[in-house]
Coordinates of C-alpha atoms in Angstrom, one line a residue:
Chain W
M1 CA 95.6 77.6 118.7
N2 CA 97.9 80.4 119.2
F3 CA 101.6 80.1 120.2
N4 CA 100.7 82.1 123.3
S5 CA 98.0 79.7 124.5
I6 CA 98.0 76.9 127.1
E7 CA 96.9 74.5 124.4
Y8 CA 100.0 75.0 122.4
L9 CA 102.2 74.5 125.5
L10 CA 100.5 71.1 125.8
F11 CA 100.5 70.4 122.1
V12 CA 104.3 70.7 121.5
P13 CA 105.3 68.1 124.2
L14 CA 102.6 65.7 122.7
V15 CA 104.2 66.1 119.3
F16 CA 107.5 65.2 120.9
L17 CA 106.1 62.2 122.6
A18 CA 104.5 61.0 119.3
L19 CA 107.9 61.5 117.5
L20 CA 109.6 59.5 120.1
L21 CA 107.2 56.6 119.7
A22 CA 107.0 56.8 115.9
G23 CA 110.7 56.7 115.2
A24 CA 112.6 58.3 112.3
R25 CA 110.8 56.6 109.5
F26 CA 107.4 57.9 110.4
R27 CA 108.6 61.3 111.5
W28 CA 107.0 63.1 108.6
V29 CA 103.7 61.4 109.3
V30 CA 103.6 62.6 112.9
L31 CA 104.7 66.1 111.9
L32 CA 102.1 66.3 109.1
A33 CA 99.3 64.9 111.2
G34 CA 100.3 67.3 114.0
S35 CA 100.3 70.2 111.5
C36 CA 96.8 69.3 110.2
Y37 CA 95.5 69.0 113.7
F38 CA 97.1 72.4 114.6
Y39 CA 95.4 74.0 111.6
L40 CA 92.0 72.3 112.4
T41 CA 92.0 73.9 115.9
L42 CA 91.2 77.2 114.2
K43 CA 87.8 75.5 113.6
H44 CA 87.4 76.2 109.9
L45 CA 87.5 73.0 107.9
Y46 CA 87.7 75.0 104.6
L47 CA 91.2 76.3 105.6
L48 CA 92.5 72.7 105.7
M49 CA 90.7 72.0 102.4
A50 CA 92.4 75.1 100.8
L51 CA 95.8 73.9 102.1
F52 CA 95.1 70.4 100.7
G53 CA 94.1 71.9 97.3
V54 CA 97.1 74.2 97.1
T55 CA 99.4 71.3 98.1
A56 CA 98.0 68.9 95.5
V57 CA 98.0 71.3 92.6
T58 CA 101.5 72.6 93.4
Y59 CA 102.9 69.1 94.0
L60 CA 101.6 67.9 90.6
C61 CA 102.5 71.0 88.7
G62 CA 106.0 70.8 90.1
I63 CA 106.5 67.3 88.8
G64 CA 104.8 68.3 85.5
I65 CA 107.3 71.2 85.0
E66 CA 110.3 68.9 85.6
R67 CA 109.1 66.0 83.5
C68 CA 108.1 67.9 80.4
K69 CA 110.8 68.3 77.8
E70 CA 109.2 71.1 75.8
Q71 CA 109.4 74.6 77.0
R72 CA 105.8 75.4 76.2
W73 CA 104.5 72.5 78.3
K74 CA 106.8 73.5 81.2
R75 CA 105.4 77.0 80.9
A76 CA 101.8 75.7 80.8
F77 CA 102.3 73.6 84.0
F78 CA 104.0 76.6 85.7
W79 CA 101.2 79.1 84.9
S80 CA 98.5 76.6 85.7
G81 CA 100.0 76.0 89.1
V82 CA 100.6 79.6 89.9
G83 CA 97.1 80.6 88.6
A84 CA 95.4 77.9 90.7
D85 CA 97.3 78.9 93.8
L86 CA 96.5 82.5 93.4
L87 CA 92.8 81.7 92.7
V88 CA 92.5 80.0 96.1
L89 CA 94.1 83.1 97.7
A90 CA 91.8 85.5 95.7
G91 CA 88.7 83.5 96.5
M92 CA 89.4 83.4 100.2
K93 CA 90.9 86.8 100.8
Y94 CA 90.0 89.2 98.1
L95 CA 86.5 88.3 96.9
P96 CA 84.7 90.4 99.5
F97 CA 86.9 93.4 98.7
I98 CA 86.4 93.0 94.9
E99 CA 82.6 92.6 95.4
G100 CA 82.4 95.6 97.7
N101 CA 84.3 97.9 95.3
L102 CA 82.5 96.5 92.3
N103 CA 79.2 97.3 94.0
L104 CA 80.3 100.8 94.8
L105 CA 81.2 101.3 91.2
L106 CA 77.9 99.8 89.9
K107 CA 75.9 101.9 92.3
G108 CA 77.4 104.9 90.6
V109 CA 76.2 103.7 87.3
S110 CA 72.7 102.7 88.4
S111 CA 71.2 102.2 91.8
G112 CA 69.6 98.8 90.9
L113 CA 72.9 97.1 89.8
A114 CA 74.8 94.9 92.3
V115 CA 76.7 91.7 92.5
P116 CA 75.8 89.4 95.4
E117 CA 78.3 89.6 98.3
G118 CA 79.4 86.3 99.8
R119 CA 80.4 85.8 103.4
V120 CA 83.8 86.8 104.6
L121 CA 86.0 83.8 105.0
V122 CA 88.8 83.4 107.6
S123 CA 92.0 83.2 105.7
I124 CA 94.7 82.8 108.4
G125 CA 97.8 81.2 107.0
V126 CA 96.5 81.1 103.4
S127 CA 98.6 84.1 102.1
Y128 CA 101.7 82.4 103.7
F129 CA 101.4 79.0 102.2
V130 CA 100.2 80.2 98.8
F131 CA 103.3 82.5 98.6
Q132 CA 105.5 79.6 99.6
A133 CA 103.8 77.4 97.0
V134 CA 104.3 80.0 94.3
S135 CA 108.0 80.4 95.3
Y136 CA 108.4 76.6 95.0
L137 CA 107.0 76.6 91.5
V138 CA 109.2 79.4 90.4
D139 CA 112.3 77.7 91.8
V140 CA 111.4 74.4 90.0
Y141 CA 110.6 76.3 86.8
L142 CA 113.9 78.1 86.8
E143 CA 115.6 74.8 87.6
M144 CA 117.0 76.1 90.8
E145 CA 115.4 73.3 92.8
K146 CA 114.3 69.7 91.9
A147 CA 110.6 68.9 92.2
E148 CA 109.8 67.0 95.4
R149 CA 108.6 63.5 94.5
H150 CA 107.5 62.4 97.9
P151 CA 103.9 63.8 98.5
G152 CA 104.3 63.5 102.3
Y153 CA 107.4 65.6 102.5
F154 CA 106.0 68.1 100.1
A155 CA 102.8 68.4 102.1
L156 CA 104.8 68.9 105.2
Y157 CA 106.9 71.6 103.5
L158 CA 103.8 73.7 103.1
A159 CA 102.0 72.7 106.3
F160 CA 104.8 72.5 108.9
F161 CA 103.0 73.9 111.9
P162 CA 105.6 76.3 113.4
K163 CA 105.5 78.4 110.2
L164 CA 102.0 77.6 108.9
L165 CA 100.1 80.6 110.2
Q166 CA 102.5 83.4 109.9
G167 CA 105.7 82.3 108.2
P168 CA 108.6 82.6 107.9
I169 CA 108.0 81.9 104.2
E170 CA 110.5 79.1 103.5
R171 CA 112.3 78.4 100.2
A172 CA 112.2 74.7 99.2
G173 CA 116.0 74.5 99.2
D174 CA 116.2 75.7 102.8
L175 CA 113.4 73.6 104.4
L176 CA 112.8 70.4 102.4
P177 CA 116.3 68.9 103.0
Q178 CA 115.9 69.5 106.7
L179 CA 112.5 67.9 106.9
R180 CA 114.0 64.8 105.2
E181 CA 117.2 64.6 107.3
A182 CA 116.6 66.1 110.7
Q183 CA 116.9 63.7 113.6
P184 CA 114.7 64.3 116.6
F185 CA 116.0 65.3 120.0
D186 CA 119.2 67.1 120.5
Q187 CA 119.7 68.5 123.9
E188 CA 121.4 71.6 122.7
N189 CA 118.7 72.5 120.2
I190 CA 115.9 71.8 122.7
R191 CA 117.6 74.2 125.2
A192 CA 118.2 76.9 122.6
G193 CA 114.7 76.5 121.1
L194 CA 113.0 76.7 124.5
L195 CA 114.9 79.9 125.4
L196 CA 114.1 81.4 122.1
F197 CA 110.4 80.4 122.5
G198 CA 110.3 81.9 126.0
W199 CA 111.9 85.1 124.8
G200 CA 109.4 85.4 122.0
L201 CA 106.5 84.8 124.3
F202 CA 107.9 87.6 126.6
K203 CA 108.1 90.0 123.7
K204 CA 104.5 89.2 122.8
A205 CA 102.7 88.8 126.1
V206 CA 104.6 91.3 128.2
V207 CA 105.7 94.0 125.8
A208 CA 103.6 94.0 122.6
D209 CA 100.3 93.3 124.2
R210 CA 100.9 96.1 126.8
L211 CA 101.9 98.6 124.2
A212 CA 98.7 97.7 122.4
L213 CA 96.7 99.2 125.4
Y214 CA 98.0 102.7 124.4
V215 CA 97.9 102.2 120.7
N216 CA 94.4 100.8 120.6
T217 CA 93.0 103.6 122.8
V218 CA 94.3 106.2 120.4
Y219 CA 93.8 104.4 117.1
G220 CA 90.4 103.2 118.3
D221 CA 89.1 106.8 118.4
V222 CA 91.6 109.0 116.6
H223 CA 89.3 112.0 116.5
A224 CA 89.7 112.5 120.2
Y225 CA 93.4 113.1 119.9
T226 CA 95.8 115.5 118.1
G227 CA 99.4 116.3 117.6
L228 CA 102.0 114.8 120.0
T229 CA 99.6 112.1 121.2
L230 CA 99.2 110.9 117.6
W231 CA 103.0 110.9 117.2
I232 CA 103.5 108.9 120.4
A233 CA 100.7 106.4 119.5
T234 CA 102.3 105.8 116.1
Y235 CA 105.8 105.3 117.6
L236 CA 104.4 102.9 120.1
Y237 CA 102.6 101.1 117.3
A238 CA 105.9 100.7 115.4
F239 CA 107.3 98.9 118.5
Q240 CA 104.1 97.0 119.2
L241 CA 104.1 95.6 115.7
Y242 CA 107.8 94.8 115.9
Y243 CA 107.6 93.0 119.2
D244 CA 104.4 91.2 118.2
F245 CA 105.8 89.9 115.0
S246 CA 109.4 89.3 116.0
G247 CA 108.0 87.7 119.2
Y248 CA 105.9 85.4 117.1
T249 CA 108.9 84.6 114.8
D250 CA 111.1 83.8 117.8
M251 CA 108.4 81.3 119.0
A252 CA 108.1 79.8 115.5
L253 CA 111.9 79.5 115.2
G254 CA 112.1 78.2 118.8
T255 CA 109.6 75.5 118.3
A256 CA 111.2 74.4 115.0
R257 CA 114.7 74.5 116.6
M258 CA 113.5 72.1 119.3
L259 CA 112.6 69.7 116.4
N260 CA 116.1 70.2 115.0
I261 CA 114.9 72.4 112.1
R262 CA 116.3 75.9 111.4
L263 CA 113.8 78.3 110.0
T264 CA 114.7 81.6 108.3
Q265 CA 115.3 84.6 110.6
N266 CA 112.7 87.3 109.8
F267 CA 114.2 90.3 111.5
A268 CA 117.5 92.0 112.0
T269 CA 117.0 95.2 114.1
P270 CA 115.0 96.8 111.3
Y271 CA 114.5 100.2 113.0
L272 CA 118.2 100.8 112.9
S273 CA 118.2 100.9 109.1
R274 CA 119.7 103.9 107.3
S275 CA 117.5 103.7 104.3
V276 CA 114.1 102.3 103.4
A277 CA 115.8 99.8 101.1
E278 CA 117.9 98.6 104.1
F279 CA 114.7 98.5 106.2
W280 CA 113.3 95.9 103.7
R281 CA 116.4 93.8 104.0
R282 CA 115.9 93.7 107.8
W283 CA 112.1 93.6 108.3
H284 CA 110.0 90.5 107.5
I285 CA 113.0 89.2 105.6
S286 CA 111.5 86.0 104.3
F287 CA 108.6 87.9 102.8
S288 CA 110.6 90.8 101.3
R289 CA 112.9 88.3 99.7
C290 CA 109.9 86.8 97.9
I291 CA 108.6 90.2 96.8
L292 CA 112.1 91.1 95.5
D293 CA 112.9 87.8 93.8
Y294 CA 109.5 86.9 92.4
I295 CA 107.9 90.2 91.6
F296 CA 110.5 93.0 91.5
K297 CA 113.3 91.3 89.6
P298 CA 111.2 89.8 86.8
L299 CA 109.5 93.2 86.3
Q300 CA 112.8 95.0 86.4
M301 CA 114.1 92.8 83.7
Q302 CA 111.0 93.2 81.7
F303 CA 111.2 97.0 81.9
R304 CA 115.0 97.2 81.4
A305 CA 114.8 99.3 78.3
G306 CA 113.4 102.1 80.6
K307 CA 116.5 102.0 82.7
N308 CA 115.9 103.9 86.0
W309 CA 112.3 104.5 85.1
G310 CA 111.8 100.8 84.5
T311 CA 113.4 100.0 87.9
A312 CA 111.2 102.6 89.6
A313 CA 108.1 101.3 88.0
A314 CA 109.0 97.7 89.0
L315 CA 109.6 98.8 92.6
L316 CA 106.2 100.6 92.8
I317 CA 104.3 97.7 91.4
A318 CA 106.1 95.2 93.7
F319 CA 105.3 97.2 96.8
L320 CA 101.7 97.8 95.8
A321 CA 101.4 94.0 95.5
S322 CA 103.1 93.7 98.9
G323 CA 100.4 96.1 100.3
L324 CA 97.6 94.0 98.8
W325 CA 99.2 90.8 100.1
H326 CA 98.7 92.2 103.6
G327 CA 95.0 92.6 103.1
A328 CA 92.3 93.6 100.9
S329 CA 91.9 97.2 101.9
W330 CA 92.8 100.6 100.6
C331 CA 94.8 101.3 103.7
F332 CA 97.2 98.5 102.8
V333 CA 97.4 99.6 99.2
I334 CA 98.4 103.1 100.3
W335 CA 100.9 101.7 102.8
G336 CA 102.5 99.6 100.0
G337 CA 102.3 102.5 97.6
L338 CA 104.2 104.8 100.1
H339 CA 107.0 102.3 100.4
G340 CA 107.0 101.9 96.6
I341 CA 107.3 105.7 96.3
Y342 CA 110.1 105.9 98.9
L343 CA 112.1 103.2 97.0
A344 CA 111.3 104.3 93.5
S345 CA 112.3 107.9 94.2
S346 CA 115.6 106.7 95.8
V347 CA 116.5 105.3 92.4
F348 CA 116.8 108.8 91.1
Y349 CA 118.2 110.7 94.1
K350 CA 120.6 108.1 95.5
P351 CA 123.5 108.8 93.1
W352 CA 123.2 112.5 93.8
Q353 CA 123.0 111.9 97.5
K354 CA 126.2 109.9 97.4
K355 CA 128.0 112.6 95.5
M356 CA 126.7 115.3 97.9
H357 CA 127.9 113.3 100.9
R358 CA 131.3 112.8 99.3
R359 CA 131.6 116.5 98.5
L360 CA 130.7 117.6 102.0
E361 CA 133.0 114.9 103.4
V362 CA 130.3 113.5 105.7
E363 CA 130.3 110.0 104.3
K364 CA 131.6 108.4 107.5
S365 CA 130.2 110.9 109.9
G366 CA 128.4 109.5 113.0
L367 CA 125.9 112.3 112.9
L368 CA 124.9 111.5 109.4
K369 CA 124.3 107.9 110.4
V370 CA 122.0 109.0 113.3
W371 CA 120.2 111.4 111.0
Q372 CA 119.6 108.8 108.3
T373 CA 118.4 106.2 110.9
L374 CA 116.0 108.7 112.4
F375 CA 114.8 109.9 109.0
T376 CA 114.2 106.3 107.8
F377 CA 112.4 105.4 111.0
H378 CA 110.0 108.4 110.5
L379 CA 109.3 107.4 106.9
V380 CA 108.5 103.9 108.1
C381 CA 106.3 105.3 110.9
F382 CA 104.5 107.6 108.5
A383 CA 103.5 104.6 106.4
W384 CA 102.5 102.6 109.6
I385 CA 99.8 105.2 110.1
F386 CA 98.0 103.7 107.1
F387 CA 98.8 100.2 108.2
R388 CA 97.2 100.6 111.6
A389 CA 94.4 103.0 111.1
A390 CA 90.9 101.5 111.0
S391 CA 90.0 103.3 107.8
V392 CA 91.5 105.5 105.1
S393 CA 89.6 108.5 106.6
D394 CA 91.0 107.8 110.1
A395 CA 94.5 107.7 108.6
F396 CA 94.1 111.0 106.8
Y397 CA 92.8 112.5 110.0
V398 CA 96.0 111.4 111.8
V399 CA 98.2 112.8 109.0
A400 CA 96.3 116.1 109.0
H401 CA 96.5 116.6 112.8
L402 CA 100.1 115.6 113.4
F403 CA 101.1 119.2 114.0
E404 CA 98.2 120.4 116.1
G405 CA 98.6 120.5 119.9
S406 CA 98.7 117.4 122.0
S407 CA 95.2 116.8 123.2
G408 CA 94.4 113.6 125.2
L409 CA 98.0 112.9 126.1
A410 CA 97.8 113.1 129.9
D411 CA 94.5 111.1 129.9
L412 CA 96.0 108.4 127.8
F413 CA 98.8 107.6 130.2
A414 CA 96.7 108.2 133.3
A415 CA 94.0 105.8 132.1
Q416 CA 96.2 102.8 132.0
G417 CA 97.6 103.3 135.5
A418 CA 101.1 103.6 136.8
T419 CA 101.9 99.8 136.9
D420 CA 101.5 99.3 133.1
L421 CA 103.4 102.5 132.4
A422 CA 106.2 101.2 134.7
I423 CA 106.2 97.8 133.1
V424 CA 106.3 99.3 129.6
S425 CA 109.3 101.5 130.6
V426 CA 111.2 98.8 132.3
S427 CA 110.6 96.4 129.3
G428 CA 111.8 99.1 127.0
V429 CA 115.1 99.4 129.0
L430 CA 115.3 95.6 129.1
M431 CA 114.9 95.2 125.4
L432 CA 117.6 97.8 124.7
S433 CA 120.0 96.2 127.2
V434 CA 119.5 92.8 125.7
Y435 CA 120.1 94.2 122.3
L436 CA 123.3 95.9 123.4
V437 CA 124.6 92.7 125.2
R438 CA 123.8 90.6 122.2
E439 CA 125.5 93.1 119.8
R440 CA 128.7 93.1 121.9
N441 CA 128.8 89.4 122.9
L442 CA 127.4 87.5 120.0
A443 CA 130.6 87.1 118.1
Q444 CA 132.7 86.2 121.1
K445 CA 130.6 83.7 123.0
D446 CA 127.5 81.8 123.1
F447 CA 124.9 82.4 125.8
F448 CA 125.0 78.8 126.8
Q449 CA 128.7 79.1 127.6
A450 CA 128.0 81.8 130.2
P451 CA 128.4 81.0 133.9
L452 CA 125.6 79.0 135.5
W453 CA 124.3 81.9 137.6
I454 CA 123.8 84.1 134.5
R455 CA 122.0 81.4 132.6
W456 CA 119.7 80.5 135.4
G457 CA 119.2 84.1 136.3
V458 CA 117.9 84.7 132.8
Y459 CA 115.7 81.5 132.8
L460 CA 114.1 82.5 136.2
G461 CA 113.8 86.1 135.3
L462 CA 112.1 85.3 132.0
T463 CA 109.7 82.8 133.7
A464 CA 108.9 85.3 136.5
G465 CA 108.4 88.1 134.0
L466 CA 106.0 85.9 132.0
L467 CA 104.1 84.7 135.1
F468 CA 103.7 88.1 136.7
F469 CA 103.6 90.6 133.9
N470 CA 101.9 88.9 131.0
M471 CA 98.8 90.6 129.7
D472 CA 96.7 87.4 130.0
S473 CA 94.8 88.7 127.0
N474 CA 95.4 85.7 124.8
A475 CA 95.4 88.3 122.1
G476 CA 95.9 87.1 118.5
F477 CA 99.0 88.1 116.6
I478 CA 98.7 91.1 114.3
Y479 CA 100.3 89.3 111.3
F480 CA 97.7 86.4 111.6
N481 CA 95.4 88.8 109.7
F482 CA 97.5 88.9 106.6
Chain D
M1 CA 139.3 90.2 71.0
T2 CA 137.7 87.2 72.8
T3 CA 134.2 87.3 74.2
M4 CA 135.7 87.3 77.7
E5 CA 137.8 90.4 76.8
R6 CA 134.8 92.2 75.3
L7 CA 132.7 91.4 78.3
N8 CA 135.5 92.6 80.6
A9 CA 135.5 95.9 78.8
I10 CA 131.8 96.3 79.4
F11 CA 132.2 95.5 83.1
C12 CA 134.9 98.2 83.3
E13 CA 132.7 100.7 81.7
V14 CA 129.5 99.9 83.7
F15 CA 131.3 99.8 87.1
D16 CA 133.5 102.7 86.2
D17 CA 136.7 100.8 87.1
D18 CA 139.5 100.3 84.5
D19 CA 141.3 97.8 86.7
L20 CA 138.4 95.4 87.0
E21 CA 139.3 91.9 85.9
I22 CA 136.5 89.4 85.6
A23 CA 136.6 85.7 86.1
P24 CA 134.0 83.0 85.4
E25 CA 133.4 82.3 89.1
M26 CA 132.9 85.9 90.0
T27 CA 129.5 86.9 91.5
A28 CA 127.8 90.2 92.4
A29 CA 129.3 90.0 95.9
D30 CA 132.8 90.3 94.4
V31 CA 132.4 93.5 92.5
D32 CA 132.0 96.8 94.3
G33 CA 128.8 98.5 93.3
W34 CA 127.2 95.5 91.6
D35 CA 123.7 95.9 92.9
S36 CA 120.3 95.4 91.3
L37 CA 120.4 98.8 89.6
S38 CA 123.9 98.4 88.1
H39 CA 123.0 94.8 87.2
I40 CA 120.3 96.1 84.9
N41 CA 122.7 98.6 83.3
L42 CA 125.2 95.7 82.8
I43 CA 122.5 93.5 81.1
V44 CA 121.4 96.4 78.8
A45 CA 125.0 97.2 77.9
V46 CA 125.8 93.5 77.2
E47 CA 122.7 93.1 75.0
S48 CA 123.4 96.2 73.0
A49 CA 127.2 95.4 72.5
F50 CA 126.6 91.8 71.4
K51 CA 123.3 92.6 69.7
I52 CA 121.6 89.8 71.6
R53 CA 118.5 89.5 73.8
F54 CA 118.2 87.4 77.0
N55 CA 114.9 86.0 78.0
Q56 CA 113.5 86.3 81.6
R57 CA 114.4 82.7 82.4
E58 CA 118.1 83.2 81.5
L59 CA 118.3 86.5 83.3
L60 CA 116.9 85.1 86.5
T61 CA 119.2 82.1 86.6
F62 CA 122.6 83.8 86.0
K63 CA 124.6 83.0 89.1
N64 CA 128.0 84.3 88.2
V65 CA 130.0 85.8 85.4
G66 CA 130.6 82.3 83.9
D67 CA 126.8 81.8 83.4
L68 CA 126.5 85.2 81.7
L69 CA 129.5 84.5 79.4
H70 CA 128.2 81.0 78.5
S71 CA 124.9 82.4 77.6
I72 CA 126.5 85.2 75.4
E73 CA 128.6 82.6 73.6
S74 CA 125.7 80.3 72.9
K75 CA 123.8 83.3 71.4
I76 CA 126.5 84.7 69.2
G77 CA 127.4 81.1 68.3

């Protein structure tokens, strides 16, 4: 079930009721059973089996790493665990991609050669819990965390339903203690969690799904459009993706908050970043932290003799891996590669850029900030073309026709009607205002300290917005696919 | 010259700051310009000055200057 479905709105109160009846001692049992049921509603039993397999292997290897005295045994447990987890991921997500490409290659050698292609499996959630399992093993191996001895809490750490399908990817040190200690029911947290959930749902059902109308029209048939239309569709996609994913994250954080658990914030106004490096500190934070800590840093250390070249190579490899993590397709590999190139090249030009800014005395200039923000946004959007396009050839078509006229623009906006256009525009203004209000007020006072009429105005406005303007599409979240 | 003083000299050179005074509890957040790039330069400089080599595990678990110092001392024994 999706967070934006009626079933979920019934499921969460039922979990609450069960928690109330079960008491603190069996809290983990209720949450774990609820999480398994939640995963089962996707109607693929093998997903639950994969989760069980990864949980069992990771749990045992974690204890193995900690108990062994000898370094080589620690290492053996570590690599067995990581290897087994990655094998599950590879089997479920990458096998069709590997088989397809292998067959293409074999076809080139001889037309009779081919490996059998298996059926494509649904792998929702697998990339997330496998990544979390690997991060746990690394932390135990590096002795940054103790291995969890209680199988129930450990299973819940991987399966906890608010973050199961699409993250945030939680570090053991952040989530496990909360699962052990959190007491259910705190009025403040329920109120804050509900508001966050509602706000996330609004972002998803009103804003992101409506932006999708325009984006899907263009990206569904890119050859019918050129120039300005492609630019606009790509900008809109950047915001669709942001509202889709940050909306989801708000709903995940909101649900967890109602259960007294704080999950990691995944976004911090990423499109206001002034460099691609900063963008990755503000976009999908829980994931980029993993990529940096578990792929980039070890590689950077390994390549340290190469100095800047070593760092650049580590960045490129880390972001290619990040691309592959998103999906087994060449589009994602190119997308990751582009970010890798942006970051790797900045290793070389950044010191010069700093010197130049100092010499021109523009270091603190507001204009420079605006320019850097816009430039970064465009670099990110350029890479989104590959992220969104249906195929590599579609993406290259878009890139090749960015500066050619603006065909299809009027039709695109006319086709969706004036109401949707108005809602999109009003939502845009609303999002911007909320951002500005939050930026100014956050440090001074809490929303829940605001006068009654403001609070209830927001509650009612949000509810009305959701009731009247939701897209009713029950559309899945984009990041489910990864 | 103690190990601490030698290490301090390396910090001054890498971060281009003659007034830098290191302390065991100091972390990357306390030193201007100590990011992942300069961290690598620091590690390479330490390794070549003390003629030692850190392994991956050590490098990934240093939390502050004290950890680094401790590791150097254990290696030069």
